[in-house]
PDB file of C-alpha atoms in Angstrom:
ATOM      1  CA  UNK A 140      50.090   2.715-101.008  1.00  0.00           C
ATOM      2  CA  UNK A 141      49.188   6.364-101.043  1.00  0.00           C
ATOM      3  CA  UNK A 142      52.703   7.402 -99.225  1.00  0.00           C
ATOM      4  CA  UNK A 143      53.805   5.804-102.006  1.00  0.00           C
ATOM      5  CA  UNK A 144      52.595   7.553-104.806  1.00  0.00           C
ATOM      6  CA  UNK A 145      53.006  10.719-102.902  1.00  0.00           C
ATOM      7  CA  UNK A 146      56.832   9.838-102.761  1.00  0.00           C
ATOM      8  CA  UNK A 147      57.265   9.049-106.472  1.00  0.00           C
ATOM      9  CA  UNK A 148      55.402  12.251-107.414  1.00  0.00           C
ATOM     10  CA  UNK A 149      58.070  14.355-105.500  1.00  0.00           C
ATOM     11  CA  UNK A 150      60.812  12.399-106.518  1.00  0.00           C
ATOM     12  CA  UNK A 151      59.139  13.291-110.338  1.00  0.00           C
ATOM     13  CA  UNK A 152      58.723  16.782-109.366  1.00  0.00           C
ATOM     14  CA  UNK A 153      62.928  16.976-108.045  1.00  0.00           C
ATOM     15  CA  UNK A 154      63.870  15.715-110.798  1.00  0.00           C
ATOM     16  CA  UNK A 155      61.857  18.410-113.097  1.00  0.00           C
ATOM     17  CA  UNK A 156      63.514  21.048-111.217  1.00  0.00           C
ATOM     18  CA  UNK A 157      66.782  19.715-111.501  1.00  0.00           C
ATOM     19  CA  UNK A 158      65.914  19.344-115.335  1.00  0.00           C
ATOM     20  CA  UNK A 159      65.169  23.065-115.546  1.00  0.00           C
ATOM     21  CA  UNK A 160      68.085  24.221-113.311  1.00  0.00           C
ATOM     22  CA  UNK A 161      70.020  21.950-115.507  1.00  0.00           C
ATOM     23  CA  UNK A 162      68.918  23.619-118.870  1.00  0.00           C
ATOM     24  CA  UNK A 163      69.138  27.011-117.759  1.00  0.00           C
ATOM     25  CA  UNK A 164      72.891  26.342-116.962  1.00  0.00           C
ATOM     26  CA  UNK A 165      73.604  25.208-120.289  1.00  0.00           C
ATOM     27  CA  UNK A 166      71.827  27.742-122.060  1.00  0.00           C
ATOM     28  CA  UNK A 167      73.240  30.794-120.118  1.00  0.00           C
ATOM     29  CA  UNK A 168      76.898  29.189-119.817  1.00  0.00           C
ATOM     30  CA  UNK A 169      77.583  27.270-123.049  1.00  0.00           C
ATOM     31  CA  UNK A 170      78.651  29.187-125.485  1.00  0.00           C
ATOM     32  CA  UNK A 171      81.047  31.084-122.591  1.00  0.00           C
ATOM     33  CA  UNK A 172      82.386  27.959-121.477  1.00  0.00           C
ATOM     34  CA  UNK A 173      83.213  27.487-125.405  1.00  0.00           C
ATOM     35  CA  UNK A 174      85.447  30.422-125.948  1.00  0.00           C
ATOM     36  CA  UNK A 175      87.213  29.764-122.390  1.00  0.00           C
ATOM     37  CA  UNK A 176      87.715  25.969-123.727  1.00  0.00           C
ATOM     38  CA  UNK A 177      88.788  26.567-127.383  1.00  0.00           C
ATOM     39  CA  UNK A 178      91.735  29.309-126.017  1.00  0.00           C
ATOM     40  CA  UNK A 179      92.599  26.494-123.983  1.00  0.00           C
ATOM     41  CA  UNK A 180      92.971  23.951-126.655  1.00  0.00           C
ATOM     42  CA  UNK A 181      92.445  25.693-129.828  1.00  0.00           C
ATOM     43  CA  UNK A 182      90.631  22.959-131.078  1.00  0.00           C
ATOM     44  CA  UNK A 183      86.876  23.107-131.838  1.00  0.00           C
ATOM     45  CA  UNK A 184      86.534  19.747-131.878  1.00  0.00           C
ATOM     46  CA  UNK A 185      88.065  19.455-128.254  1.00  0.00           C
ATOM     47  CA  UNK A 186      87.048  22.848-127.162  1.00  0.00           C
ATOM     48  CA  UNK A 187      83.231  21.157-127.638  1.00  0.00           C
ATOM     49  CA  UNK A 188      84.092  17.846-126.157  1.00  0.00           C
ATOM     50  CA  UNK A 189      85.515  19.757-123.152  1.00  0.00           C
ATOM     51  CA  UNK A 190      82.071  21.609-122.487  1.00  0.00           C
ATOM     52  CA  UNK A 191      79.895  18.555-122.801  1.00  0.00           C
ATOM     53  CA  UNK A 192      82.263  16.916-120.313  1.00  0.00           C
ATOM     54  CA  UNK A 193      81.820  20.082-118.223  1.00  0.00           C
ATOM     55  CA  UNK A 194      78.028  19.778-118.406  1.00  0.00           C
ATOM     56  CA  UNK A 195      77.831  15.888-118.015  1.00  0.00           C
ATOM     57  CA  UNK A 196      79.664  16.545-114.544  1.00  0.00           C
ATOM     58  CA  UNK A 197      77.882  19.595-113.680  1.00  0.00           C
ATOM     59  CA  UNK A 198      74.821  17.455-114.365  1.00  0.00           C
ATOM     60  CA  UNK A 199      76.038  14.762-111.551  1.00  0.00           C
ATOM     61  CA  UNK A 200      77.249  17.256-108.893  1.00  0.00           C
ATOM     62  CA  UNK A 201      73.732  19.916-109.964  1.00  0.00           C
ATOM     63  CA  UNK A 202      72.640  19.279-106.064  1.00  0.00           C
ATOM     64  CA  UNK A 203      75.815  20.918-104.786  1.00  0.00           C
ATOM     65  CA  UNK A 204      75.924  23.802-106.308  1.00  0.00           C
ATOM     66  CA  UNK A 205      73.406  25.918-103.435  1.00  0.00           C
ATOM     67  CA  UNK A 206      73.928  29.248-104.533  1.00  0.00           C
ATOM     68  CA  UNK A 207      73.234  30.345-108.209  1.00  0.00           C
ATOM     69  CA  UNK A 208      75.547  33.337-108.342  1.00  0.00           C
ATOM     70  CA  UNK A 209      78.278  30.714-108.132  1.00  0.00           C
ATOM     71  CA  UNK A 210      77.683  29.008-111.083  1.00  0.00           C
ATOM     72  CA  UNK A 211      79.742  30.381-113.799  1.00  0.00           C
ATOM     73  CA  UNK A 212      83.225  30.208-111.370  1.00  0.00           C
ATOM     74  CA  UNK A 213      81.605  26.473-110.444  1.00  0.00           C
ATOM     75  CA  UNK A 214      81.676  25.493-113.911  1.00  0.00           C
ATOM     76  CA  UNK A 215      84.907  27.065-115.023  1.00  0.00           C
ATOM     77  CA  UNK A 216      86.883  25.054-112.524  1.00  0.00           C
ATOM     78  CA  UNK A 217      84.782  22.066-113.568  1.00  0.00           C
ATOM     79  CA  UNK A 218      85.972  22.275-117.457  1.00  0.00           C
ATOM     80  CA  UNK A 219      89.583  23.812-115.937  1.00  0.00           C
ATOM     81  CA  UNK A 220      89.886  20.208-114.235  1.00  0.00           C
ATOM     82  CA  UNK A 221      88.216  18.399-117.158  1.00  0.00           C
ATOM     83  CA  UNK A 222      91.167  20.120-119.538  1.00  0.00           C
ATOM     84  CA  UNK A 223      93.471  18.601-117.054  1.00  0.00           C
ATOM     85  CA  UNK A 224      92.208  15.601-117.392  1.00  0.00           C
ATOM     86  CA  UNK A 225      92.409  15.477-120.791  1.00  0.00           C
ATOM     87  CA  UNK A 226      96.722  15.590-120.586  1.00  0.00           C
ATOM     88  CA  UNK A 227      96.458  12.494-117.889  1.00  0.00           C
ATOM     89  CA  UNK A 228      94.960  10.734-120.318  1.00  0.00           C
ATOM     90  CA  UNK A 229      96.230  11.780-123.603  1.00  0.00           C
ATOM     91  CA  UNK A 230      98.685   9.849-125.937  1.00  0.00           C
ATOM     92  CA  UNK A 231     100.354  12.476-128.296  1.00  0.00           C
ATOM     93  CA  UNK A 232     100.057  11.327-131.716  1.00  0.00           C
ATOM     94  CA  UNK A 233     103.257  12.681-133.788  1.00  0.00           C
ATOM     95  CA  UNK A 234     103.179  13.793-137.708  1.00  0.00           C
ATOM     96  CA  UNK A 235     105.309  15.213-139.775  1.00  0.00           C
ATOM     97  CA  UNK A 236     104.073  18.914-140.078  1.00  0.00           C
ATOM     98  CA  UNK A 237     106.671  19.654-143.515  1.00  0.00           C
ATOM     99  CA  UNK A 238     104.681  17.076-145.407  1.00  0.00           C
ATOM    100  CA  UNK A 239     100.714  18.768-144.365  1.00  0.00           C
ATOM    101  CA  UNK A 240      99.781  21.613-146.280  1.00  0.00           C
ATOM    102  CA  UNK A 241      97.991  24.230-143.396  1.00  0.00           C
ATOM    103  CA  UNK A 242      95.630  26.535-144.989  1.00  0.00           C
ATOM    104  CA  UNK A 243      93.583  29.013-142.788  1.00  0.00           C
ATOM    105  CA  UNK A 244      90.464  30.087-144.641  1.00  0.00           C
ATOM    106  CA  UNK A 245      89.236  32.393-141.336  1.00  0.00           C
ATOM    107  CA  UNK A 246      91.688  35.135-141.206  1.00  0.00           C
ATOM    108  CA  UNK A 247      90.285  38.510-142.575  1.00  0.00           C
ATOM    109  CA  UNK A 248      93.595  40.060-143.248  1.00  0.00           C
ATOM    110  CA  UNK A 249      97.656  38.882-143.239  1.00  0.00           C
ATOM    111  CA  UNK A 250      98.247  42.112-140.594  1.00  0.00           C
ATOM    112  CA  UNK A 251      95.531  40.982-138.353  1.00  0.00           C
ATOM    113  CA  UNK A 252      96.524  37.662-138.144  1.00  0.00           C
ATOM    114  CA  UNK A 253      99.839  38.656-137.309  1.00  0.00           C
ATOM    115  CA  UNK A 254      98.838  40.402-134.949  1.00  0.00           C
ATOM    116  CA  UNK A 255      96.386  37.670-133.233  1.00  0.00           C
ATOM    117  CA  UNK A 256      98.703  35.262-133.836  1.00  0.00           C
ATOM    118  CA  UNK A 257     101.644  37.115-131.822  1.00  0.00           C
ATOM    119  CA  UNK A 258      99.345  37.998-129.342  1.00  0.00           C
ATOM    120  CA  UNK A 259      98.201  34.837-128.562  1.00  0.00           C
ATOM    121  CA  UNK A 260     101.761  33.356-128.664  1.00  0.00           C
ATOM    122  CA  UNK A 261     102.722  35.659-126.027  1.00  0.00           C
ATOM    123  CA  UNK A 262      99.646  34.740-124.111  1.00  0.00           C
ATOM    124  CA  UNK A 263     101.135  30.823-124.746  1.00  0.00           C
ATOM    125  CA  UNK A 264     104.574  31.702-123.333  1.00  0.00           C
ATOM    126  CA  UNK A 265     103.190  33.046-119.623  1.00  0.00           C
ATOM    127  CA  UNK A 266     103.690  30.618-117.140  1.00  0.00           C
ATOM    128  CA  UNK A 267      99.871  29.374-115.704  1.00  0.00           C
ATOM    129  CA  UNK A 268     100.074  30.813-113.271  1.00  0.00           C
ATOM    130  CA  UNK A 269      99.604  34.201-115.113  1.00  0.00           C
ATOM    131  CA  UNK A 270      98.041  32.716-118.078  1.00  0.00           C
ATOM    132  CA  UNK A 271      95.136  31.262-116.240  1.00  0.00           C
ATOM    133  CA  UNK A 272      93.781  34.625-114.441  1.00  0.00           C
ATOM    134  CA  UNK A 273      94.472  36.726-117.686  1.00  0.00           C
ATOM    135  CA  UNK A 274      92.291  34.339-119.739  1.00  0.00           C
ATOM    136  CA  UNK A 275      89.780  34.151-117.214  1.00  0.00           C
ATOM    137  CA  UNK A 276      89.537  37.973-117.496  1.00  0.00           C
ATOM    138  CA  UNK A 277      90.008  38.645-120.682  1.00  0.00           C
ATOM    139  CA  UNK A 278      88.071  35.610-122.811  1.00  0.00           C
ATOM    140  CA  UNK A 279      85.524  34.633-120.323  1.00  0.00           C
ATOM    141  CA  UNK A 280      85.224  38.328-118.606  1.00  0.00           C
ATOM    142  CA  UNK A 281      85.367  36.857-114.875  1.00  0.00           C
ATOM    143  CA  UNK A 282      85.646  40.020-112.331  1.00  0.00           C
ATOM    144  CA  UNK A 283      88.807  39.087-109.616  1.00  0.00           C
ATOM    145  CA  UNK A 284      86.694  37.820-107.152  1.00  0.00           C
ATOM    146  CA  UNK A 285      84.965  34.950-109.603  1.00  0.00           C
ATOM    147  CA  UNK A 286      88.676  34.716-110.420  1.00  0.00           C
ATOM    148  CA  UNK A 287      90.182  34.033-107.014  1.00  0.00           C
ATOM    149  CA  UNK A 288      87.102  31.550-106.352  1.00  0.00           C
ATOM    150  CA  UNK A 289      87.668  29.342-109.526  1.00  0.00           C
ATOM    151  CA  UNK A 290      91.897  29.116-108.867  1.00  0.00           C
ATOM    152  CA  UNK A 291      91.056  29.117-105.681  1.00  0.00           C
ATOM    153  CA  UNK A 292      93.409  31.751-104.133  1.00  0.00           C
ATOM    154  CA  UNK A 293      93.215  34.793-102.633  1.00  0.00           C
ATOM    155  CA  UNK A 294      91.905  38.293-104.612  1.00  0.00           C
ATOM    156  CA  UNK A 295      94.725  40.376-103.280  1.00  0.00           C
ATOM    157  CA  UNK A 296      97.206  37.438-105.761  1.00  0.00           C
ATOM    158  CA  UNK A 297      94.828  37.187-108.214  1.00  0.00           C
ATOM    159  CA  UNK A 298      95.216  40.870-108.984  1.00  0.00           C
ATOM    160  CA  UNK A 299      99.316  40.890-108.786  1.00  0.00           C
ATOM    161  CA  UNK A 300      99.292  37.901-111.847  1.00  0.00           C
ATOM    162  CA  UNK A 301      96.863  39.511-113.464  1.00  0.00           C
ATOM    163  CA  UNK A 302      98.753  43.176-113.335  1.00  0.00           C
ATOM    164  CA  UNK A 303     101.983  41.143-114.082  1.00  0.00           C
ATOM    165  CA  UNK A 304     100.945  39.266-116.660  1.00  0.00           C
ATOM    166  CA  UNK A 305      99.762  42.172-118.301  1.00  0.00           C
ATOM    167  CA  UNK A 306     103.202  43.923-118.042  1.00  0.00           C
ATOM    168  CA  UNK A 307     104.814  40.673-119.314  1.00  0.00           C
ATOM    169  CA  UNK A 308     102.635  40.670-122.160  1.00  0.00           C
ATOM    170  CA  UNK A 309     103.101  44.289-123.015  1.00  0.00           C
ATOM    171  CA  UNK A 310     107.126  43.967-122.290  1.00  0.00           C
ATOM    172  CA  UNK A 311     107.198  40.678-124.756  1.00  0.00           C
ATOM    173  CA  UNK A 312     104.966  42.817-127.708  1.00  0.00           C
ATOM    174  CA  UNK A 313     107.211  45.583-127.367  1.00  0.00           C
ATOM    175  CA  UNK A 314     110.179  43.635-127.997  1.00  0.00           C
ATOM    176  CA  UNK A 315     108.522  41.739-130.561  1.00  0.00           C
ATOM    177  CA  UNK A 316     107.687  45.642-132.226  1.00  0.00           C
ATOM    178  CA  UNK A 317     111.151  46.294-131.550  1.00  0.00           C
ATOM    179  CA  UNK A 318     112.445  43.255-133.401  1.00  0.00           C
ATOM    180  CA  UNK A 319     109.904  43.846-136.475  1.00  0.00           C
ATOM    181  CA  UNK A 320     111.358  47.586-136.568  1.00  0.00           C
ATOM    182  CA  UNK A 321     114.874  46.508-136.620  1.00  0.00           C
ATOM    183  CA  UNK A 322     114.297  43.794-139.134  1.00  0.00           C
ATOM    184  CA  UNK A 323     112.570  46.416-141.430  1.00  0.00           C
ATOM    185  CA  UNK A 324     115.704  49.014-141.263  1.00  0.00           C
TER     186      UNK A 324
END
């Protein structure tokens, strides 16, 4: 009876840790896991559901992440797969966009937006697998070896996409400029 008791108080005790291990996670990592989500989708809605998923599956798998350095790349690829997940599963639904009226009450002025919104549609047009890294750097401010863990490839790559996604962003802007200066004339 005692080995008992002595059994259910550790098993009380792991599961107290886990709790804390489990709470510190989502408080460092949450609202970083946020940003990365909502440049996936840019959706707030889905960008949120996408880290809860992340931290419901984070919470099952807690025992096998051993080292804590590894966390942030651990749960990166966790919500990268989750996002994938969500396109397996998905059934578009289709509207017609002439009949909704979009209004965007965020922006602070029409140049800035212009210029986020180019930028980020450049971003959009990269294939992944330049897209991915650059995010990763840029939004969630990964180093290249937390990079090369998380896509799982080696550093040496990860810093050739992310150099040459950088010059086929700055390639695609300057021909954008180029257009925008041409159009003005």
């Amino acid at each position: 009876m005692l080995g008992n008791k002595n059994s259910n108080d550790q098993v009380l005790v792991n599961m107290a840790e886990k709790q804390k291990r489990y709470e510190k996670l989502v408080h460092v990592y949450h609202s970083e896991l946020y940003r990365f989500a909502y440049w996936l989708c840019r959706d707030p809605n889905i960008a949120e559901d996408l880290v809860q998923e992340t931290f419901l599956r984070a919470w099952r798998a807690l025992d096998s992440l051993l080292d804590q350095k590894a966390a942030k790349p651990w749960l990166l690829t966790i919500l990268r797969r989750e996002n994938a997940r969500r396109f397996e599963r998905k059934q578009f639904d289709y509207s017609d966009v002439e009949n909704d009226t979009l209004v965007d009450e965020k922006s602070v002025t029409l140049d800035d937006e212009m210029e986020q919104t180019v930028i980020q549609r450049q971003i959009a047009k990269l294939s992944d697998e330049y897209r991915e890294p650059l995010l990763l750097q840029v939004v969630m401010g990964c180093s290249g070896e937390e990079i090369a863990e998380i896509l799982d490839l080696n550093k040496n790559t990860v810093m050739t996409r992310l150099y040459r996604a950088r010059n086929q962003l700055k390639e695609a802007l300057s021909r954008d400029d180029e257009q925008l200066k041409g159009a003005s004339k």
